[in-house]
Structure formats: structure tokens, C-alpha cells
Amino acid sequence: MTHNTEAEAEAEREPIYYVEPLASSREWVKRNVVPTRQQAAAYAKSLFPIFSWIYRYNWTWFLGDLVAGVTVGVVVIPQGMAYSKLAQLPPEFGLYSSFVGCAMYFMFATSKDITIGPVAVMSTLMGNILTDVMPHLPEYADRPYVVAGCMSVVLGCIVTALGLLRLGFIVDFIPLPAIAAFMTGSALNIAMGQIPTLMGNNAAKGYNTRAPTYLVFGNFFKYIKHCNVNAAVGLTALALLYSIRWACAFAGRRWPKREKLFFFVSTLRTAFVILLYTLISYLVNRNHRDSPRFSILGTIPRGFQHMQVPVVHSSILSRVAGKIPSAIIVLVIEHISISKSFGRINNYTINPNQELIAIGVTNIFGPFFGAYPATGSFSRTAIKSKAGVRTPLAGVITAIIVVIAIYALPPVFYYVSNALLAAVIIHAVGDLISTPSAIKKFWKVSPFEFFIFWAGVIVSVFSSIDNGIYTSVAASAALLLFRIAKAQGKFVGTIRVYDRPSLLSPRLGPKAVDQSPASGYGRNVFVPLDLSDGTNPKAKPNLPPSGVFIYRFNEGYLYPNAVHFTEHMVAGITRQTRPGILNPYGSLGNRPWNDPGPRHKSESDIDPTLPVLRAVILDFTGVSHVDITSIQNLVDVRRQLDRYADAAVSWHFAGVKSAWTRRALIAAGFGSSESETRTVFTVANVGVVNERSRGDNTGGSNGSRYASSSSSSSSGSGSDARGKEEEEFVEDSFTQDLHKPVVEANSFDTAVIPVLSVNRPYFHVDLDEALKATELELGLK
């Protein structure tokens, strides 16, 4: 192996320049708007996630899907019939919706757990819509399912469009307290609306069970004398459902090895109770079909008797248009929140956009089979997850079970008690009510959102479910805007800190605190001067140099909060500095009317111990975007402070993360000047592999290439922990022309390169570099 000569080594050194190009609109459009061929193909493939896993399907997966699919099928049949009653539709429409949701979802699914079908909240909302609009649509008086089908198609088209346009992020604007309020208020509304059916007094003349929850509750006692034998069926069925559930939960804790067995027993409790009470109903009512002893479903048509092309007519759309926003919110947030929750539980990620497409397509094609709007079900999804589902194909098995029920079980359904279905509904929606522990956590985490939660619940109880949704969502949006608009920055100072593996001293005892002075490599941290971030009050931060202020933005810097930020900053600066000139206005006539005085200012009116403003350092680490209003506000503040200081104030920016933010600041005249060049460089050590020293002469014209970055070095003081010779090299590199800094590979096979653009001396990697640059610029070091 031959060693490189000194001449060869010199030839291998190449100057390294870095000038960041400005962000380009054309490049942004090309990168983010116009898809490449590969991106277009990936987008098309993403519309059918089934093709990413179906070819790997195996018998183990099938067995898990079979058990889960059959289990959910047994549950969805009684629930579907019960929920269709909430939607003011005959029971068979719940079965149709259950079939379509399970049969179609697997092709578009990104969640293996969720089950699409009729749910209590959406069914109740659909029932309220039909109650409101049917008096205005007499031509559909005997066919309310036509209106429900039209609503389903419209909702499906809107939700599908949201998914195709990749607007699923909109769901993230609805926070957890709003969702919890919607769920809790809906559960209370549904449960209270079913109690009259449970007790048998729902048929009393003048008793409107679709009224607001508080009225239904009050009128229940008014009409309690009309309760009948249905109460015996409903109450005992409800008690039996809860007894089986609690008994299985206790047995699962008592005998953990048989927990899976008790889980399936608990899951099948609804089917067991339905079969038991249907048998009782048959024995009681088989000889009284014309006048049954208690309320029963009656005749259920066999098969898909309402298959047709959905009717989407302007007369229907004009009546339901006002209900569409609340229906979309219910359709979307219930499904997305459930799928995200079970994705986290089972360690996989769902695609919200694809899930929107899934429920959209399901609701578009559902009315062809007689279905009404459907979405993800929490109770059935939980059962499916615990039953060991392996893939979305389990939905097909559930759909087969539902089809069997539609064709084979209508004679059995004839004797199902309405009070029994009310008990099933009340039992199912009980899990949607937020627990006291969850509500207590809301208070501990965010008292404001705690009150938003209660506002949504109260409006749902005293008005309607859709008004409760609007209230909680609007209040959450108002709180978000208020927090953005009233965001307040902080003036910060430095604390020199050191790292220690422990605060205790083993040599002094197991509990003795080590009080010896900290040593080793320290670093500066920047903390608020008022220590409002929880820093130990005894650790007093050091103030920046006289006339220099470091201001940290704690939120995005946008038009809602721009004035609030800068007013707070200017007020703090003027309070701690003196004007650069005694009377900047000259005569009294030029003086602003709102200047508080005194009338004739003198030297005694100014505190001479206060410094003159010289520089402002802005910490943009927390700023992700800026806009025209905020940048113009910053320009105005710069002019204001220049007049106040009677000199050009130096502005430095640290931690600007976005190229578009830098572009905006540069357009406003920040970041550089004609007279100033970068005085401090933050550099990185990049390893260089010497090809020729390894006997390989194919590495390029200079025989060297750059390897991965190994460390970073802040250059103002030339300090680096890699040895004296490397430090000297770094220092030497900064003595070169500052307009065109040159950094080269040294004898340690290391290149030193600047991290930021060399032509923007007022943009800095962090506050430490910004403070050093300011001190050098002002001659303070």
C-alpha cells in the first residue's frame, strides 16, 4: 500500500460552500401537488388495502376470523333490529344495514377490528331526522326508508370525497372532550327514550318519546300509571343481561386461566337472553297472535324485500340539507375515533382517509339493499377484537350469518318482545357514558375542556343530540382560537448546566447529596427569566448582555396572535431600556396625543442606569409557520424600535425550521444585510474516507468522498472535544474570508462544513450561536 504524498493530500482538499436556495413555489407544487407516476400508482393501490394482505391469507387467520365473525354475527342480529326501531324504521332494515356494512368494508379496510353497521347514535339521529321531515314529505309517508336511503347516499358521497381528497385530518379538529360529550349525551338521550318502551307506557296518548331527554324523563312519571306487563319482560331481561356480564367479569378475574371462556359466555349473553325471552314469548303468545299479551315485533319479511335504486330527489334534499352536517360529524367521528383507539390497543396504524372511503362507499351502496346510514360500532368492535380477529375478512363471515338470519329466522323474529329490544339498547349504550374517573381526569388535565364536556352533555339532554354536537365542537374551536390568539412569549436568560449520573454521593452514604462543584463539559440552557416553566427558583438565569433581549415564541406566529406577541415583547423591552434620544418628536406640535408626558421632558425623566436597546434575538424554535400579517407586524415593530433606540436595532433569529419561514423573513428584510457577514459558524464534522490510502483509485477526481456526519461543533470559540489539533483546524478555517468561508478536510480524515447558509448571518442554529454572534457584532467579546 502506498501513502499519499503531501501534494496529493493538498490536492484532495476542496473548499465546501453552502448557500441555501430560497424556497420555490414551483418546487413546492411539483413536490406536493403534482404526483409522480409512482405516487399516482401508490395512491390507486392504497384505495384497495386488501391487495396488500389477501395473498398472505392462511388457515390460522381464517380460524381466528371465523370465531370472531360468528361471534359478532350473533350479536349484530338483535342489535340491528333494535337500532332500526330507533331510526323509526321496521326491524328488517337494521339487518340490511348490518349485512352491507360487514360485506363491503373488508375491501377498503385498514382496521381489522372495526365493524360497520347500524349504531345507536346514528340510528337515533336518523330517527329524529325522519320525525322532523316526514310531515313535509307526504308522498313518502308509507316509505320512510326512501328518505333514509337518500340520506345515506348523500352522506356516503360527501364522506367518500373527503377521503379521496385526503381530508381525513379534519377529524383531528374534534377533540376528545367533544367526542365524550357527544357520546355521553347521546347515550342518555337514547336510554331515556327507551325506558318507556321498556316499561310499556310508550303507547300512552300524548307521551312523545322523541322529545328532549329531560321532557321524556319528566313525562315518564306523569304516564307511569300506563306501565303494563311489558315492564316485567324488559326489567327482568335488563337485569339478566347485567347479571351475566358482571358474573362473567368476576369469574374471569377469579379463574384467569378460563378468562377466554367467560369472555365468550359474556359476549353471547345478548343472544342467550333474546332466545330465552323469545321462547317465553312464543309460549305465551302463540295462541294470541292477533292480540299478544305484550308487545312483539310481528311479521318480519323474509329476504331482501326492499332492494331498489335509491331515490335522490330535490324535494328530499331540500328538507334534509340542514341535518347533513350533524349526521356527517356523527358518521365520521364515531368511526374514526373507534378505529384509532383499537389500532393503538392492538399495535397497528389505521389510515383515516381510507376509513372515510370505506364508510362512504358502504353508505353509497347500502340503500341498493335497503340499508340506512351506518358507521363503526364500539360494542361490536370491542367484541370482535377480544374474539381474536385476524383480518378484516371476518366481516364477510358476519355478513353470511346475517344473510342466514334474514332468510331463515323471520318466523322466530315474530315473537321477539319490543321491551326486550329496549333492554338490549339500554344495555348497549350504557358503555358510551363517560365514567366518573374519565370525567375527573378531564378536570385534572384541562378545566376549560371539563366545562366544554358538560356543556355538550347538558345541551344534548335539554335540546337535542345534534345541538349538543354543535355546542361542544364550537366551544372547543373557540377555546383553540383563544389559546392561539392569547399566546404569550417569554424573555429568556441563560443557565450554565452540567450532567451528572446521580445527585447522590456513594462515598458519603446512600442518601447523602453530592454537593461538590459540577465539572466537565457544560452547556447553556435558555429558561424564562420569570422561571414560569417550573425551573428551580434557586437557579437564577443570567441576563443577556446590556441592551440585548432574547424573546421566545411559545406558539406559532400567525395573524391571530401576532399583535399580542409583539405588544408583550415591546412593552417588556421599553420597560427595561431608555430611549436613544430624549425627545424624538421635536416640538410639542409633533408629539402624539397619547404620549403620557411629562409636558417638557428633561434628562431627569429618564433613568440613566437603563441601557439603550441594541439587539433583539427571537427564538423561532416553536414557530412552524408565518403569514403576511405576522411578518408585516414584525416589520412595523422593527421600525418602532429603531425610532425608540434612535439607531438600527440588530435582529437575530434562532431555530427557524421552515424554508418558507426563512423566505418570508428574507423578503421582509431580515436575515442578512449588505454590511454584515456571518461572524460565527456552527459547523459539523463529516468523516472523509480516503480512497487512495486504501489502494482504491476509483473514488473520483480528488480521490475522496464524504461519509456520514459524526458530530457538530459550534465555531465561535473554536471549541471541540476531539483534540487540540482539530480545534486549531476549526479556528484556522474561520480566519479565512468571511464572505466566502472555506472549510476543508484535515489530516484526521475529517471535513468541517457549515450547518446553515453562509450568506444569512442573522439566522442561527440555536440561541447559543445567536447570542455569541450578537456579542461579536456589538463588540461585547
CSV table of C-alpha atoms in Angstrom, one decimal, residues 41-419:
chain,number,residue,atom,x,y,z
A,41,ALA,CA,-49.7,4.2,-8.7
A,42,ALA,CA,-49.3,4.1,-4.9
A,43,TYR,CA,-52.5,6.3,-4.4
A,44,ALA,CA,-54.5,3.9,-6.6
A,45,LYS,CA,-53.2,0.9,-4.8
A,46,SER,CA,-54.0,2.5,-1.4
A,47,LEU,CA,-57.7,2.6,-2.3
A,48,PHE,CA,-57.9,-1.2,-2.0
A,49,PRO,CA,-55.7,-2.2,1.0
A,50,ILE,CA,-57.0,-5.7,0.7
A,51,PHE,CA,-54.4,-6.4,-2.0
A,52,SER,CA,-51.6,-5.7,0.4
A,53,TRP,CA,-52.5,-8.7,2.6
A,54,ILE,CA,-55.0,-11.1,0.9
A,55,TYR,CA,-52.3,-13.1,-0.9
A,56,ARG,CA,-50.8,-14.0,2.5
A,57,TYR,CA,-54.1,-15.3,3.9
A,58,ASN,CA,-53.8,-18.6,5.7
A,59,TRP,CA,-55.7,-21.2,7.8
A,60,THR,CA,-54.6,-19.7,11.1
A,61,TRP,CA,-56.0,-16.4,10.1
A,62,PHE,CA,-59.2,-18.0,8.9
A,63,LEU,CA,-59.8,-19.8,12.2
A,64,GLY,CA,-59.5,-16.5,14.1
A,65,ASP,CA,-61.7,-14.7,11.6
A,66,LEU,CA,-64.3,-17.5,11.7
A,67,VAL,CA,-64.6,-17.3,15.5
A,68,ALA,CA,-64.7,-13.5,15.6
A,69,GLY,CA,-67.1,-13.3,12.6
A,70,VAL,CA,-69.6,-15.8,14.0
A,71,THR,CA,-69.5,-14.1,17.5
A,72,VAL,CA,-70.2,-10.7,16.1
A,73,GLY,CA,-72.9,-12.1,13.8
A,74,VAL,CA,-74.8,-13.5,16.8
A,75,VAL,CA,-74.5,-10.0,18.4
A,76,VAL,CA,-75.3,-7.8,15.4
A,77,ILE,CA,-78.6,-9.5,14.6
A,78,PRO,CA,-80.6,-8.5,17.7
A,79,GLN,CA,-78.7,-5.1,17.9
A,80,GLY,CA,-79.5,-4.3,14.2
A,81,MET,CA,-83.2,-5.0,14.7
A,82,ALA,CA,-83.2,-2.9,17.9
A,83,TYR,CA,-81.4,0.0,16.4
A,84,SER,CA,-83.7,0.2,13.4
A,85,LYS,CA,-86.5,0.9,15.8
A,86,LEU,CA,-84.5,3.9,17.0
A,87,ALA,CA,-84.3,5.0,13.3
A,88,GLN,CA,-88.1,4.9,13.1
A,89,LEU,CA,-87.8,2.0,10.5
A,90,PRO,CA,-89.0,-1.6,10.6
A,91,PRO,CA,-86.6,-4.1,12.1
A,92,GLU,CA,-85.5,-5.7,8.9
A,93,PHE,CA,-83.8,-2.5,7.8
A,94,GLY,CA,-81.3,-3.0,10.7
A,95,LEU,CA,-80.5,-6.4,9.3
A,96,TYR,CA,-80.0,-5.0,5.8
A,97,SER,CA,-77.6,-2.3,7.1
A,98,SER,CA,-75.7,-4.9,9.1
A,99,PHE,CA,-75.2,-7.1,6.1
A,100,VAL,CA,-74.0,-4.3,3.8
A,101,GLY,CA,-71.6,-2.9,6.4
A,102,CYS,CA,-70.0,-6.2,7.1
A,103,ALA,CA,-69.9,-7.4,3.4
A,104,MET,CA,-68.3,-4.3,1.9
A,105,TYR,CA,-65.9,-3.0,4.5
A,106,PHE,CA,-63.2,-5.6,4.1
A,107,MET,CA,-62.2,-4.4,0.7
A,108,PHE,CA,-61.4,-0.9,1.8
A,109,ALA,CA,-60.4,-1.6,5.5
A,110,THR,CA,-57.3,-0.5,7.3
A,111,SER,CA,-58.6,-1.8,10.6
A,112,LYS,CA,-59.1,-5.4,11.3
A,113,ASP,CA,-61.3,-4.8,14.4
A,114,ILE,CA,-64.0,-2.4,13.5
A,115,THR,CA,-67.4,-3.5,12.4
A,116,ILE,CA,-69.6,-1.2,10.3
A,117,GLY,CA,-73.4,-1.4,10.7
A,118,PRO,CA,-76.3,0.3,12.5
A,119,VAL,CA,-75.3,2.0,15.7
A,120,ALA,CA,-77.4,3.6,18.4
A,121,VAL,CA,-76.4,7.2,18.0
A,122,MET,CA,-76.6,7.3,14.2
A,123,SER,CA,-79.9,5.4,14.3
A,124,THR,CA,-81.4,7.9,16.9
A,125,LEU,CA,-80.2,10.8,14.8
A,126,MET,CA,-81.8,9.2,11.7
A,127,GLY,CA,-85.0,8.7,13.6
A,128,ASN,CA,-85.0,12.4,14.7
A,129,ILE,CA,-84.5,13.4,11.0
A,130,LEU,CA,-87.3,11.3,9.8
A,131,THR,CA,-89.6,12.6,12.6
A,132,ASP,CA,-88.9,16.2,11.5
A,133,VAL,CA,-89.1,15.8,7.7
A,134,MET,CA,-91.7,13.2,7.1
A,135,PRO,CA,-94.7,15.5,7.7
A,136,HIS,CA,-93.3,17.7,4.9
A,137,LEU,CA,-92.9,14.7,2.5
A,138,PRO,CA,-96.4,13.1,2.4
A,139,GLU,CA,-95.6,11.2,-0.8
A,140,TYR,CA,-93.2,9.1,1.2
A,141,ALA,CA,-95.3,8.7,4.3
A,142,ASP,CA,-95.6,5.0,3.9
A,143,ARG,CA,-92.0,4.6,2.7
A,144,PRO,CA,-89.7,6.4,5.2
A,145,TYR,CA,-86.9,4.1,4.1
A,146,VAL,CA,-86.7,6.0,0.8
A,147,VAL,CA,-85.7,9.2,2.7
A,148,ALA,CA,-83.3,7.3,4.9
A,149,GLY,CA,-81.7,5.8,1.7
A,150,CYS,CA,-81.4,9.2,0.1
A,151,MET,CA,-79.7,10.5,3.2
A,152,SER,CA,-77.3,7.5,3.2
A,153,VAL,CA,-76.3,8.1,-0.4
A,154,VAL,CA,-75.7,11.9,0.2
A,155,LEU,CA,-73.6,11.2,3.3
A,156,GLY,CA,-71.7,8.5,1.6
A,157,CYS,CA,-70.8,10.7,-1.4
A,158,ILE,CA,-69.6,13.6,0.9
A,159,VAL,CA,-67.5,11.3,3.2
A,160,THR,CA,-66.0,9.4,0.2
A,161,ALA,CA,-65.0,12.8,-1.3
A,162,LEU,CA,-63.3,13.8,1.9
A,163,GLY,CA,-61.4,10.5,1.9
A,164,LEU,CA,-60.4,10.7,-1.8
A,165,LEU,CA,-59.2,14.3,-1.3
A,166,ARG,CA,-57.2,13.2,1.7
A,167,LEU,CA,-59.0,15.5,4.1
A,168,GLY,CA,-59.2,13.0,7.0
A,169,PHE,CA,-57.1,15.3,9.1
A,170,ILE,CA,-60.3,17.4,9.6
A,171,VAL,CA,-61.4,14.8,12.2
A,172,ASP,CA,-58.5,15.8,14.4
A,173,PHE,CA,-60.1,19.2,15.0
A,174,ILE,CA,-62.7,17.5,17.1
A,175,PRO,CA,-61.1,16.9,20.5
A,176,LEU,CA,-61.7,14.1,23.0
A,177,PRO,CA,-64.0,16.1,25.4
A,178,ALA,CA,-66.3,17.0,22.5
A,179,ILE,CA,-66.5,13.3,21.4
A,180,ALA,CA,-67.0,12.2,25.0
A,181,ALA,CA,-69.8,14.8,25.5
A,182,PHE,CA,-71.5,13.7,22.3
A,183,MET,CA,-71.3,10.0,23.3
A,184,THR,CA,-72.5,10.6,26.8
A,185,GLY,CA,-75.3,13.0,25.8
A,186,SER,CA,-76.4,10.6,23.1
A,187,ALA,CA,-76.4,7.6,25.4
A,188,LEU,CA,-78.5,9.4,28.0
A,189,ASN,CA,-80.9,10.5,25.2
A,190,ILE,CA,-81.2,7.0,23.8
A,191,ALA,CA,-81.5,5.3,27.1
A,192,MET,CA,-84.2,7.7,28.4
A,193,GLY,CA,-86.1,7.3,25.1
A,194,GLN,CA,-86.1,3.5,25.5
A,195,ILE,CA,-87.3,3.4,29.1
A,196,PRO,CA,-91.0,4.0,28.2
A,197,THR,CA,-90.8,1.1,25.7
A,198,LEU,CA,-89.1,-1.0,28.4
A,199,MET,CA,-91.9,-0.2,30.9
A,200,GLY,CA,-94.7,-0.4,28.4
A,201,ASN,CA,-96.1,3.1,28.8
A,202,ASN,CA,-94.7,4.4,25.5
A,203,ALA,CA,-98.1,4.0,23.8
A,204,ALA,CA,-99.8,6.3,26.2
A,205,LYS,CA,-101.6,9.1,24.4
A,206,GLY,CA,-99.6,12.3,24.4
A,207,TYR,CA,-96.3,10.7,25.5
A,208,ASN,CA,-93.7,11.8,23.0
A,209,THR,CA,-90.6,9.7,23.5
A,210,ARG,CA,-88.7,11.6,20.8
A,211,ALA,CA,-88.8,14.8,22.8
A,212,PRO,CA,-85.7,16.3,24.6
A,213,THR,CA,-84.4,13.9,27.3
A,214,TYR,CA,-85.5,16.0,30.3
A,215,LEU,CA,-89.1,16.1,29.0
A,216,VAL,CA,-89.1,12.3,28.4
A,217,PHE,CA,-87.8,11.8,31.9
A,218,GLY,CA,-90.4,14.1,33.5
A,219,ASN,CA,-93.3,12.7,31.4
A,220,PHE,CA,-92.4,9.2,32.3
A,221,PHE,CA,-93.6,9.8,35.9
A,222,LYS,CA,-96.6,11.6,34.5
A,223,TYR,CA,-97.6,8.5,32.5
A,224,ILE,CA,-96.2,5.8,34.9
A,225,LYS,CA,-99.7,4.6,35.5
A,226,HIS,CA,-99.8,3.3,32.0
A,227,CYS,CA,-97.0,0.8,32.6
A,228,ASN,CA,-98.0,-2.8,31.9
A,229,VAL,CA,-96.7,-6.4,31.7
A,230,ASN,CA,-94.0,-5.2,29.2
A,231,ALA,CA,-92.2,-3.9,32.3
A,232,ALA,CA,-91.8,-7.4,33.7
A,233,VAL,CA,-90.2,-8.5,30.4
A,234,GLY,CA,-88.0,-5.5,30.0
A,235,LEU,CA,-86.8,-5.1,33.5
A,236,THR,CA,-86.0,-8.8,34.0
A,237,ALA,CA,-84.2,-9.0,30.7
A,238,LEU,CA,-82.1,-5.9,31.5
A,239,ALA,CA,-81.3,-7.4,35.0
A,240,LEU,CA,-80.3,-10.7,33.4
A,241,LEU,CA,-78.0,-9.0,30.8
A,242,TYR,CA,-76.2,-7.1,33.6
A,243,SER,CA,-76.1,-10.1,35.9
A,244,ILE,CA,-74.4,-12.3,33.2
A,245,ARG,CA,-71.9,-9.6,32.4
A,246,TRP,CA,-70.9,-9.0,36.0
A,247,ALA,CA,-70.8,-12.7,36.8
A,248,CYS,CA,-68.5,-13.4,33.8
A,249,ALA,CA,-66.3,-10.5,34.7
A,250,PHE,CA,-65.9,-11.7,38.2
A,251,ALA,CA,-65.4,-15.3,37.1
A,252,GLY,CA,-62.7,-14.2,34.7
A,253,ARG,CA,-60.8,-12.5,37.5
A,254,ARG,CA,-61.3,-15.4,39.8
A,255,TRP,CA,-60.2,-18.0,37.3
A,256,PRO,CA,-57.9,-16.2,34.9
A,257,LYS,CA,-57.0,-19.5,33.1
A,258,ARG,CA,-60.6,-19.7,31.9
A,259,GLU,CA,-60.9,-16.0,31.1
A,260,LYS,CA,-61.4,-16.6,27.4
A,261,LEU,CA,-64.3,-19.0,28.1
A,262,PHE,CA,-66.0,-16.4,30.3
A,263,PHE,CA,-65.4,-13.7,27.7
A,264,PHE,CA,-67.3,-15.7,25.0
A,265,VAL,CA,-70.1,-16.5,27.5
A,266,SER,CA,-70.4,-12.8,28.3
A,267,THR,CA,-70.3,-11.9,24.6
A,268,LEU,CA,-73.1,-14.3,23.8
A,269,ARG,CA,-75.3,-13.0,26.6
A,270,THR,CA,-77.4,-10.9,24.3
A,271,ALA,CA,-78.2,-13.8,22.0
A,272,PHE,CA,-78.9,-16.0,25.0
A,273,VAL,CA,-81.4,-13.6,26.6
A,274,ILE,CA,-83.0,-12.9,23.2
A,275,LEU,CA,-83.5,-16.6,22.6
A,276,LEU,CA,-84.8,-17.2,26.2
A,277,TYR,CA,-87.3,-14.4,26.1
A,278,THR,CA,-88.4,-15.2,22.6
A,279,LEU,CA,-89.1,-18.8,23.7
A,280,ILE,CA,-91.1,-17.4,26.6
A,281,SER,CA,-92.9,-15.0,24.2
A,282,TYR,CA,-93.8,-17.9,21.9
A,283,LEU,CA,-95.2,-19.9,24.7
A,284,VAL,CA,-97.3,-17.0,26.0
A,285,ASN,CA,-98.4,-15.5,22.7
A,286,ARG,CA,-98.7,-18.5,20.3
A,287,ASN,CA,-102.4,-18.7,20.8
A,288,HIS,CA,-102.9,-14.9,20.9
A,289,ARG,CA,-101.2,-13.8,17.7
A,290,ASP,CA,-103.9,-11.2,17.0
A,291,SER,CA,-103.8,-9.7,20.5
A,292,PRO,CA,-100.4,-10.7,22.1
A,293,ARG,CA,-100.1,-10.4,25.9
A,294,PHE,CA,-97.2,-8.0,25.5
A,295,SER,CA,-95.7,-6.0,22.6
A,296,ILE,CA,-93.9,-8.1,20.0
A,297,LEU,CA,-92.2,-7.3,16.6
A,298,GLY,CA,-94.7,-9.1,14.5
A,299,THR,CA,-94.2,-10.1,10.9
A,300,ILE,CA,-90.7,-9.7,9.5
A,301,PRO,CA,-90.4,-10.2,5.7
A,302,ARG,CA,-88.1,-12.9,4.5
A,303,GLY,CA,-85.1,-11.9,2.3
A,304,PHE,CA,-84.2,-8.5,0.8
A,305,GLN,CA,-87.7,-7.2,0.1
A,306,HIS,CA,-86.6,-3.6,-0.4
A,307,MET,CA,-83.8,-3.8,-2.9
A,308,GLN,CA,-84.1,-0.8,-5.3
A,309,VAL,CA,-82.2,2.1,-6.8
A,310,PRO,CA,-82.1,4.8,-4.2
A,311,VAL,CA,-84.2,7.9,-4.8
A,312,VAL,CA,-82.2,11.1,-4.6
A,313,HIS,CA,-84.7,13.9,-5.3
A,314,SER,CA,-84.5,17.6,-4.7
A,315,SER,CA,-87.7,17.6,-2.6
A,316,ILE,CA,-86.0,15.2,-0.1
A,317,LEU,CA,-82.6,17.0,-0.2
A,318,SER,CA,-84.2,20.4,0.5
A,319,ARG,CA,-85.7,19.0,3.7
A,320,VAL,CA,-82.7,17.1,5.0
A,321,ALA,CA,-80.0,19.6,4.0
A,322,GLY,CA,-79.9,21.2,7.4
A,323,LYS,CA,-79.4,17.9,9.1
A,324,ILE,CA,-76.4,16.8,6.9
A,325,PRO,CA,-73.6,18.5,8.9
A,326,SER,CA,-74.5,16.8,12.2
A,327,ALA,CA,-75.0,13.5,10.5
A,328,ILE,CA,-71.6,13.7,8.9
A,329,ILE,CA,-70.0,14.5,12.3
A,330,VAL,CA,-71.6,11.5,13.9
A,331,LEU,CA,-70.8,9.3,11.0
A,332,VAL,CA,-67.1,10.3,10.9
A,333,ILE,CA,-66.0,10.9,14.5
A,334,GLU,CA,-67.6,7.7,15.8
A,335,HIS,CA,-65.9,5.5,13.2
A,336,ILE,CA,-62.5,7.2,13.2
A,337,SER,CA,-62.2,7.5,17.0
A,338,ILE,CA,-63.1,3.8,17.4
A,339,SER,CA,-60.8,2.6,14.7
A,340,LYS,CA,-57.9,4.8,16.0
A,341,SER,CA,-58.5,3.6,19.6
A,342,PHE,CA,-58.4,-0.1,18.7
A,343,GLY,CA,-55.4,0.4,16.4
A,344,ARG,CA,-53.5,1.8,19.3
A,345,ILE,CA,-54.6,-1.1,21.5
A,346,ASN,CA,-53.6,-3.8,19.0
A,347,ASN,CA,-50.5,-2.0,17.8
A,348,TYR,CA,-51.3,-1.1,14.2
A,349,THR,CA,-52.0,2.2,12.4
A,350,ILE,CA,-55.2,3.0,10.5
A,351,ASN,CA,-55.4,5.4,7.6
A,352,PRO,CA,-58.2,7.9,8.4
A,353,ASN,CA,-58.6,8.9,4.7
A,354,GLN,CA,-59.1,5.3,3.7
A,355,GLU,CA,-61.5,4.7,6.5
A,356,LEU,CA,-63.6,7.6,5.3
A,357,ILE,CA,-63.6,6.0,1.8
A,358,ALA,CA,-64.7,2.7,3.4
A,359,ILE,CA,-67.7,4.1,5.3
A,360,GLY,CA,-68.5,6.4,2.3
A,361,VAL,CA,-68.7,3.5,-0.2
A,362,THR,CA,-70.7,1.4,2.3
A,363,ASN,CA,-73.3,4.1,2.7
A,364,ILE,CA,-73.5,4.8,-1.1
A,365,PHE,CA,-74.2,1.2,-2.0
A,366,GLY,CA,-76.2,0.3,1.2
A,367,PRO,CA,-79.5,1.7,0.1
A,368,PHE,CA,-79.5,-0.5,-3.0
A,369,PHE,CA,-80.1,-3.3,-0.5
A,370,GLY,CA,-82.4,-1.3,1.7
A,371,ALA,CA,-79.9,-0.1,4.3
A,372,TYR,CA,-79.9,3.2,6.1
A,373,PRO,CA,-76.7,5.2,7.3
A,374,ALA,CA,-74.2,3.0,9.1
A,375,THR,CA,-70.9,3.6,10.8
A,376,GLY,CA,-68.5,1.8,13.2
A,377,SER,CA,-69.9,0.2,16.3
A,378,PHE,CA,-68.0,0.5,19.5
A,379,SER,CA,-69.5,-2.5,21.3
A,380,ARG,CA,-69.2,-4.9,18.3
A,381,THR,CA,-65.7,-3.7,17.6
A,382,ALA,CA,-64.7,-4.5,21.2
A,383,ILE,CA,-66.2,-8.0,20.9
A,384,LYS,CA,-64.5,-8.6,17.6
A,385,SER,CA,-61.1,-7.5,18.9
A,386,LYS,CA,-61.4,-9.7,22.0
A,387,ALA,CA,-62.6,-12.7,20.0
A,388,GLY,CA,-59.2,-12.8,18.3
A,389,VAL,CA,-60.0,-11.4,14.8
A,390,ARG,CA,-57.0,-11.6,12.5
A,391,THR,CA,-58.1,-9.7,9.3
A,392,PRO,CA,-61.0,-7.6,8.0
A,393,LEU,CA,-62.3,-10.6,6.2
A,394,ALA,CA,-64.1,-11.6,9.4
A,395,GLY,CA,-66.7,-9.2,8.3
A,396,VAL,CA,-67.7,-11.4,5.4
A,397,ILE,CA,-68.4,-14.3,7.8
A,398,THR,CA,-70.5,-11.9,9.9
A,399,ALA,CA,-72.4,-10.9,6.7
A,400,ILE,CA,-73.0,-14.6,5.9
A,401,ILE,CA,-74.5,-15.1,9.4
A,402,VAL,CA,-76.8,-12.0,8.9
A,403,VAL,CA,-77.9,-13.3,5.5
A,404,ILE,CA,-78.8,-16.7,7.1
A,405,ALA,CA,-80.9,-14.8,9.7
A,406,ILE,CA,-82.6,-12.7,7.0
A,407,TYR,CA,-83.8,-15.8,5.1
A,408,ALA,CA,-84.2,-18.4,7.9
A,409,LEU,CA,-85.2,-16.6,11.1
A,410,PRO,CA,-88.1,-14.2,10.3
A,411,PRO,CA,-90.6,-16.6,11.9
A,412,VAL,CA,-88.6,-16.6,15.1
A,413,PHE,CA,-88.3,-12.8,15.0
A,414,TYR,CA,-92.1,-12.6,15.0
A,415,TYR,CA,-92.2,-13.3,18.8
A,416,VAL,CA,-89.3,-11.0,19.8
A,417,SER,CA,-90.5,-8.6,22.5
A,418,ASN,CA,-90.2,-4.9,21.9
A,419,ALA,CA,-89.5,-4.4,25.7
